[in-house]
């Protein structure tokens, strides 16, 4: 009898990929999800004899082993019992076998090699092994037993399958939205996402253990949070908040993750320059969705960066109203991180669900710039002693903000005020199935000022510093001291805030007492980067203002385009501050961060969009009143795009020039088959 030899393998990619929700990936491999069966057809050179026995062997990673569950050998059986790898004979027609392969729902994800072994009890040939090929195994949010299982179909569509989205940026009084192309199905992105894991410190130190742990979304997401930044390893992106992006790209100019991941790969895995928080979050979101972990991008406004785990951030000013970069704490106008959805078998079922992950390099955790996963439910309850990085993330949304006046001439500093409410506002993410903003603040904390919120704060403080005394709330402390300031102030915007226009504000000062008051006011305006980095002073002024009993006075503030033009970064942010000094009273600090709008960039589709049919798009840019440019001129650009897939797709445009470093536009287009 002729030796039994493999003739061909049909991976039935189309049917399997449809069944496994992987049909959109542009790479041509078989891509399947764990815990769910898939079919293959195997053709031999003759019928299989009764004494011939077939075994499948699957393995992943270098030095795979059965003990680490990175390798499995299993026969063709008729039953389907058991939780390991299985092969079931579906049909046999002559020399053609159709076999159903099942993987465990807890198998490590990644590249797998499949071999088949033939042994014969009568043959002298011994064992014959043939390689069937490779396939990719991903997490399975559709499968009840998988740690990443998500029961709601609309949410799975949004958080796993959607390949474009929106990220919220700006400030509490000006929330803006930018589009982002996650692009997890695009060419090579799956391969690169798996390569990200192989470039990690963990893999390089102990590849066998690292691959064995890739069954666990907790482990994989923590590794990814370290790998998306290039601080300790061959990570994807280098952060830069200096305002000077020479040698790389201004972070505001990226439109999505695909170009970043491809650049990282083609450069030989050198970190791409440059990223800021929403860029890190956009790329991490791509890789998590690509691997099958439900994920979303979340923005926290007035986000605290507490470096010393005391749940407070210290903010400094000099007596002339200049903000100071003193101390290592800071408050970011906004900070963007990710949430991934999975079970927390290490903590218990009440901590299942959304977990915070943050790839922006801010503080080291276990020696590496990584952050999370931290259960959102645990953050809400103040369980800061649980894994991972809970004190830092809890502070981002709950820290108290302490203002200090620092006098460099004599080295003195004095505390000016405690604000228990402003940190952690309007925590935002894109809504399911639409581009509206969904506010998730109540998932992170109880309402500001409520008794539950203060109890959680005290509980967290006790866990961090058991001997520490709890600071009262601002309301309590004011009553205790009996010395609230006799004047109040705020900046009010007059008219529009647009790049190219004069900034018009008024400082409103109100005398809250019955006595006449004389106030010495020192004001400054600085351009800043969104994380509070100071760029340049652009305006200052001083005034003596008299206030009669309970009088309110408006003091005008005008900052011309010529004053801020050279120093405004792509963030379009200006920080205005007023230090108001009265005789024998503490200073009153008034501040406001302004976000200036860019001119409008409009996208229009000129015909019906259809797959593989060139589509004309027009971009219209209206030049505002900028000196040296003719105002209200319209510039139109036409270009052609080629849609490759049907459905509602997102078109993103980024326009930059010497006056405007990053103007964004976004348009949803319905593409017909």
XYZ file of C-alpha atoms in Angstrom, residues 190-667:
478
model
C -3.479 42.486 12.726
C 0.085 41.299 12.075
C 1.521 44.492 13.612
C -0.818 44.254 16.640
C 0.511 40.752 17.373
C 4.075 41.996 16.799
C 3.504 44.643 19.497
C 3.196 41.751 21.993
C 6.360 40.092 20.657
C 8.396 43.278 21.122
C 7.468 43.628 24.807
C 10.003 43.398 27.631
C 8.073 40.400 29.016
C 8.416 38.436 25.774
C 12.101 39.284 25.452
C 12.792 38.218 29.043
C 10.782 34.975 29.007
C 8.936 34.253 25.767
C 7.423 30.921 26.853
C 5.782 32.396 29.971
C 4.642 35.531 28.135
C 2.888 33.536 25.383
C 1.262 31.230 27.954
C -0.220 34.292 29.682
C -1.777 35.615 26.468
C -4.990 33.793 27.393
C -5.694 36.564 29.912
C -7.027 39.983 28.830
C -5.765 41.503 32.127
C -2.226 40.501 31.227
C -2.387 41.442 27.545
C -3.924 44.889 28.121
C -1.322 45.735 30.783
C 1.488 44.742 28.392
C -0.136 46.828 25.626
C -0.400 49.878 27.923
C 3.402 49.677 28.271
C 4.078 48.940 24.593
C 2.066 51.746 22.965
C 4.508 54.242 24.525
C 8.190 53.980 23.602
C 9.614 54.808 27.022
C 11.049 51.485 28.244
C 10.995 49.183 25.243
C 10.538 49.033 21.479
C 7.222 50.809 21.986
C 5.099 52.414 19.296
C 4.978 56.154 20.119
C 7.158 58.801 21.720
C 5.335 61.433 23.787
C 6.124 65.149 23.506
C 4.352 67.968 25.381
C 6.978 70.669 24.861
C 5.194 72.560 22.086
C 8.252 71.960 19.852
C 7.789 68.984 17.527
C 10.843 69.357 15.277
C 12.018 65.996 13.984
C 8.553 64.465 14.100
C 4.897 65.235 13.588
C 2.771 67.586 15.684
C 0.513 65.161 17.626
C -2.546 67.157 16.486
C -1.874 66.207 12.851
C -2.550 62.467 13.191
C -5.970 61.277 12.013
C -5.748 57.662 13.069
C -3.684 54.684 14.182
C -2.904 52.948 10.875
C -0.152 55.273 9.667
C 1.457 55.246 13.137
C 1.510 51.436 13.429
C 2.799 50.988 9.865
C 5.508 53.633 10.369
C 6.585 51.858 13.572
C 6.932 48.561 11.710
C 8.708 49.901 8.617
C 11.197 51.916 10.733
C 12.441 48.719 12.365
C 10.282 49.264 15.464
C 11.631 52.662 16.480
C 9.096 54.785 18.389
C 7.127 57.113 16.083
C 7.427 60.845 16.854
C 5.199 62.293 18.391
C 2.164 61.390 20.472
C 0.031 63.001 23.154
C -2.652 61.331 25.255
C -5.435 60.952 22.655
C -2.917 59.539 20.147
C -1.735 56.892 22.647
C -5.384 56.095 23.434
C -6.389 55.895 19.754
C -3.580 53.429 18.974
C -4.230 51.302 22.085
C -7.919 51.173 21.142
C -7.024 49.904 17.650
C -4.847 47.084 18.974
C -7.361 45.982 21.622
C -10.297 45.909 19.182
C -8.078 44.148 16.643
C -7.310 41.346 19.141
C -11.006 41.019 20.062
C -11.084 42.928 23.366
C -14.064 45.341 23.555
C -12.566 48.813 24.018
C -13.458 52.496 23.974
C -11.688 55.849 24.317
C -12.564 57.985 27.359
C -11.753 61.648 28.099
C -11.497 63.119 31.598
C -11.695 66.932 31.773
C -9.641 68.719 34.469
C -7.580 65.584 34.972
C -5.198 65.531 37.935
C -1.646 64.225 37.642
C -0.856 63.451 41.293
C 2.767 62.344 41.551
C 2.954 61.627 45.291
C -0.221 59.618 46.036
C -1.664 62.154 48.496
C -4.874 62.742 46.490
C -4.072 66.434 46.082
C -2.495 68.439 43.274
C -0.636 71.641 44.036
C -0.926 74.586 41.626
C 1.374 77.624 41.995
C 1.211 81.322 41.022
C 3.514 84.251 41.682
C 2.130 87.502 43.171
C 1.979 89.076 39.685
C -0.453 86.463 38.388
C 2.022 84.281 36.470
C 1.306 80.544 36.584
C 4.438 78.684 37.745
C 5.727 75.269 36.768
C 6.762 74.384 40.296
C 6.426 70.941 41.832
C 5.644 67.811 39.845
C 1.825 67.798 40.154
C -0.295 69.198 37.339
C -3.866 69.540 36.135
C -4.473 68.669 32.473
C -7.308 70.469 30.657
C -8.247 67.006 29.460
C -6.655 63.579 29.548
C -7.614 60.638 27.356
C -7.348 56.978 28.324
C -9.055 53.705 27.377
C -11.544 51.332 28.890
C -11.498 47.635 28.021
C -14.291 45.225 28.908
C -13.476 41.947 30.671
C -13.895 39.898 33.831
C -11.675 40.417 36.880
C -11.215 36.879 38.152
C -8.411 38.227 40.364
C -10.726 40.649 42.205
C -14.256 39.230 42.102
C -17.411 39.646 40.004
C -18.399 43.128 41.262
C -15.243 44.427 39.559
C -16.056 42.902 36.151
C -16.872 45.169 33.209
C -15.030 48.315 32.146
C -11.361 48.577 33.144
C -9.196 51.710 32.767
C -5.952 51.388 30.751
C -3.645 54.280 30.031
C -0.743 54.091 27.576
C 0.316 57.730 28.065
C 3.632 57.615 29.953
C 3.005 59.547 33.184
C 4.262 57.500 36.144
C 6.207 54.231 36.418
C 4.337 51.172 37.659
C 6.440 48.141 38.656
C 9.388 49.948 37.063
C 7.730 50.463 33.676
C 5.529 53.196 32.136
C 2.281 51.221 32.147
C -1.085 51.817 33.762
C -4.045 49.531 34.475
C -6.222 47.605 34.177
C -8.127 49.342 36.996
C -11.783 48.498 37.537
C -14.089 51.498 37.024
C -16.389 50.063 39.731
C -13.434 49.955 42.152
C -12.529 53.583 41.347
C -16.096 54.625 42.175
C -15.935 52.902 45.566
C -12.445 54.158 46.488
C -10.861 50.685 46.544
C -7.403 52.114 45.900
C -5.621 49.047 47.312
C -6.694 46.798 44.408
C -4.675 46.039 41.238
C -3.587 47.887 39.112
C -2.461 51.511 39.621
C -5.652 52.458 41.445
C -4.285 55.407 43.511
C -3.063 57.237 40.410
C -6.288 56.782 38.429
C -8.494 57.520 41.464
C -6.611 60.831 41.902
C -7.057 61.720 38.215
C -10.806 62.027 38.800
C -10.981 62.836 42.524
C -7.953 64.821 43.713
C -8.410 68.093 45.556
C -6.753 71.096 43.911
C -4.696 73.314 46.226
C -3.639 76.792 45.040
C -0.447 78.353 46.391
C 1.053 81.838 45.983
C 4.842 81.520 45.787
C 7.123 84.509 46.201
C 10.538 83.842 44.635
C 12.137 86.965 46.141
C 11.970 85.570 49.680
C 11.178 81.889 48.961
C 7.883 82.052 50.867
C 4.713 80.268 49.822
C 1.240 80.313 51.274
C -1.811 78.236 50.619
C -4.507 80.268 48.894
C -7.413 77.882 48.509
C -8.664 74.288 48.325
C -11.008 73.227 45.531
C -12.655 69.846 46.084
C -14.948 69.975 43.056
C -13.183 70.927 39.840
C -11.089 67.771 39.185
C -12.654 64.994 37.091
C -15.500 66.562 35.141
C -17.556 65.630 32.051
C -15.911 62.203 31.708
C -16.852 61.492 28.093
C -16.934 58.769 25.468
C -18.588 58.325 22.086
C -22.160 57.019 22.364
C -23.057 53.589 20.978
C -24.152 53.881 17.353
C -23.902 57.680 17.097
C -21.430 60.547 17.280
C -23.011 62.144 20.329
C -21.111 62.514 23.602
C -22.001 60.085 26.375
C -21.197 61.325 29.882
C -19.903 58.506 32.126
C -18.831 60.641 35.122
C -21.295 58.869 37.432
C -19.619 55.529 36.639
C -16.373 56.920 38.114
C -17.663 58.816 41.137
C -20.646 59.791 43.222
C -22.083 63.300 42.675
C -19.676 66.084 43.752
C -20.458 67.295 47.256
C -22.627 64.278 48.136
C -22.001 62.427 51.412
C -21.120 59.254 49.444
C -18.461 61.129 47.496
C -16.741 62.375 50.674
C -17.026 58.912 52.290
C -15.302 57.364 49.274
C -12.593 60.045 49.460
C -12.040 59.281 53.156
C -12.002 55.551 52.529
C -9.405 55.976 49.782
C -7.268 58.271 51.969
C -7.380 55.777 54.875
C -6.186 52.985 52.588
C -3.346 55.123 51.208
C -2.266 56.769 54.466
C -3.882 55.041 57.472
C -2.667 57.723 59.926
C -3.653 60.750 57.815
C -6.392 63.096 58.978
C -9.106 63.772 56.438
C -9.371 67.322 55.163
C -12.919 68.689 55.385
C -14.816 69.677 52.274
C -14.523 73.272 51.088
C -17.969 74.085 52.491
C -17.086 72.629 55.896
C -13.696 74.333 56.047
C -15.107 77.736 55.115
C -17.661 77.517 57.928
C -14.920 76.435 60.320
C -12.620 79.345 59.518
C -15.351 81.928 59.148
C -13.236 83.919 56.687
C -14.537 83.628 53.160
C -13.045 86.352 50.944
C -14.935 89.634 50.755
C -14.683 89.778 46.943
C -15.287 87.195 44.220
C -14.148 87.225 40.617
C -14.461 85.456 37.299
C -13.451 85.945 33.671
C -16.326 86.265 31.204
C -15.865 85.870 27.434
C -17.235 88.628 25.219
C -17.913 87.631 21.615
C -16.283 84.737 19.809
C -12.987 82.999 20.546
C -11.378 82.394 17.142
C -7.786 82.084 16.000
C -6.950 85.258 14.069
C -9.308 87.436 16.117
C -8.777 89.598 19.173
C -9.602 87.833 22.448
C -12.159 89.903 24.368
C -12.830 89.170 28.042
C -13.973 91.036 31.099
C -12.785 90.417 34.637
C -15.945 90.572 36.765
C -15.191 91.551 40.370
C -17.965 91.617 42.979
C -17.754 93.111 46.436
C -19.615 90.714 48.729
C -19.288 92.944 51.797
C -20.935 96.167 53.011
C -17.592 98.000 53.097
C -15.810 99.884 50.335
C -12.899 97.822 48.955
C -9.776 98.749 46.981
C -8.318 95.853 45.002
C -4.859 95.672 43.411
C -5.191 93.353 40.406
C -2.275 91.722 38.532
C -3.254 89.850 35.357
C -1.395 87.666 32.857
C -2.181 85.520 29.830
C 0.027 82.627 28.707
C -0.288 80.275 25.767
C -0.198 76.678 27.023
C -0.181 73.068 25.878
C -3.341 71.201 26.984
C -1.534 69.447 29.867
C -0.673 72.807 31.450
C 2.848 73.199 30.021
C 3.495 76.937 29.790
C 4.604 78.168 26.349
C 4.937 81.981 26.550
C 3.485 85.013 28.249
C 1.445 86.954 25.674
C -0.184 89.716 27.750
C -0.081 91.321 31.185
C -1.775 94.206 32.940
C -2.222 95.694 36.413
C -4.994 97.877 37.785
C -6.316 99.364 41.019
C -10.084 98.829 41.186
C -12.407 100.411 43.745
C -15.614 98.612 44.708
C -18.475 100.181 46.652
C -20.621 98.072 48.953
C -21.890 94.985 47.012
C -20.865 96.612 43.731
C -19.876 94.539 40.682
C -17.295 96.005 38.292
C -16.281 94.838 34.812
C -12.648 95.345 33.885
C -12.010 94.824 30.129
C -9.245 92.475 28.912
C -8.166 92.597 25.247
C -5.463 90.338 23.785
C -4.700 91.067 20.133
C -3.884 88.411 17.506
C -0.459 90.032 17.106
C 0.273 89.386 20.782
C -0.558 85.637 20.792
C -0.035 84.635 17.133
C 3.612 83.534 17.360
C 3.159 81.581 20.593
C -0.165 79.784 20.085
C 0.296 76.009 19.726
C -2.027 73.603 17.890
C -3.893 73.254 21.220
C -5.261 76.820 20.674
C -5.187 77.376 24.450
C -4.573 80.558 26.462
C -4.511 80.604 30.287
C -5.673 83.926 31.826
C -5.025 84.641 35.509
C -5.788 87.515 37.868
C -4.365 87.827 41.380
C -6.613 90.196 43.354
C -5.047 91.630 46.509
C -6.896 93.434 49.289
C -5.412 94.949 52.421
C -5.294 92.462 55.342
C -6.951 89.651 53.350
C -5.794 86.625 51.390
C -5.426 87.084 47.659
C -8.268 85.939 45.418
C -7.035 83.962 42.404
C -9.211 84.089 39.278
C -8.289 81.970 36.290
C -9.753 80.661 33.074
C -8.362 78.574 30.235
C -9.607 79.674 26.819
C -9.841 77.380 23.796
C -9.861 79.276 20.499
C -11.783 77.849 17.550
C -10.091 77.185 14.218
C -11.653 78.434 10.967
C -14.171 75.959 9.558
C -13.032 73.229 7.204
C -15.978 71.747 5.270
C -16.020 68.419 3.422
C -18.604 67.730 0.681
C -19.178 64.564 -1.345
C -19.945 65.371 -4.980
C -21.501 62.046 -6.095
C -23.051 58.834 -4.744
C -20.408 56.722 -2.979
C -20.013 53.168 -4.261
C -17.479 50.394 -3.574
C -14.489 50.467 -5.987
C -15.839 53.527 -7.793
C -13.732 56.735 -7.604
C -15.510 59.382 -5.544
C -14.981 63.156 -5.803
C -14.743 65.083 -2.562
C -14.501 68.851 -2.123
C -12.820 70.570 0.810
C -13.766 74.213 1.470
C -11.646 76.415 3.724
C -12.696 79.947 4.674
C -9.809 82.191 5.656
C -10.792 84.353 8.639
C -9.700 87.933 9.341
C -5.982 87.346 9.590
C -3.629 90.224 8.795
C -1.550 89.561 5.616
C -4.237 87.211 4.260
C -7.215 88.549 2.344
C -10.083 87.975 4.785
C -13.142 85.864 4.025
C -11.457 84.324 1.011
C -12.628 80.818 0.205
C -10.245 78.151 -0.910
C -11.628 74.982 -2.541
C -9.704 71.769 -3.117
C -11.071 68.732 -4.957
C -9.641 65.272 -4.599
C -10.603 61.700 -5.427
C -10.958 58.785 -3.007
C -11.700 55.104 -3.651
C -14.091 53.411 -1.182
C -13.146 49.742 -0.651
C -15.974 48.641 1.676
C -19.693 49.314 1.910
C -21.530 50.774 4.905
C -21.309 54.108 6.725
C -17.681 55.211 6.590
C -15.857 58.171 8.109
C -13.776 60.575 6.034
C -11.204 62.563 8.030
C -9.196 65.552 6.841
C -6.387 67.444 8.540
C -5.305 70.824 7.156
C -2.127 72.535 8.319
C -0.248 75.663 7.254
C 2.062 78.205 8.868
C -0.861 80.047 10.521
C -2.964 77.022 11.488
C -1.046 73.888 12.525
C -4.045 71.509 12.683
C -7.579 72.098 11.413
C -9.796 69.006 11.434
C -12.863 67.978 9.475
C -14.968 64.847 9.600
C -17.742 63.534 7.337
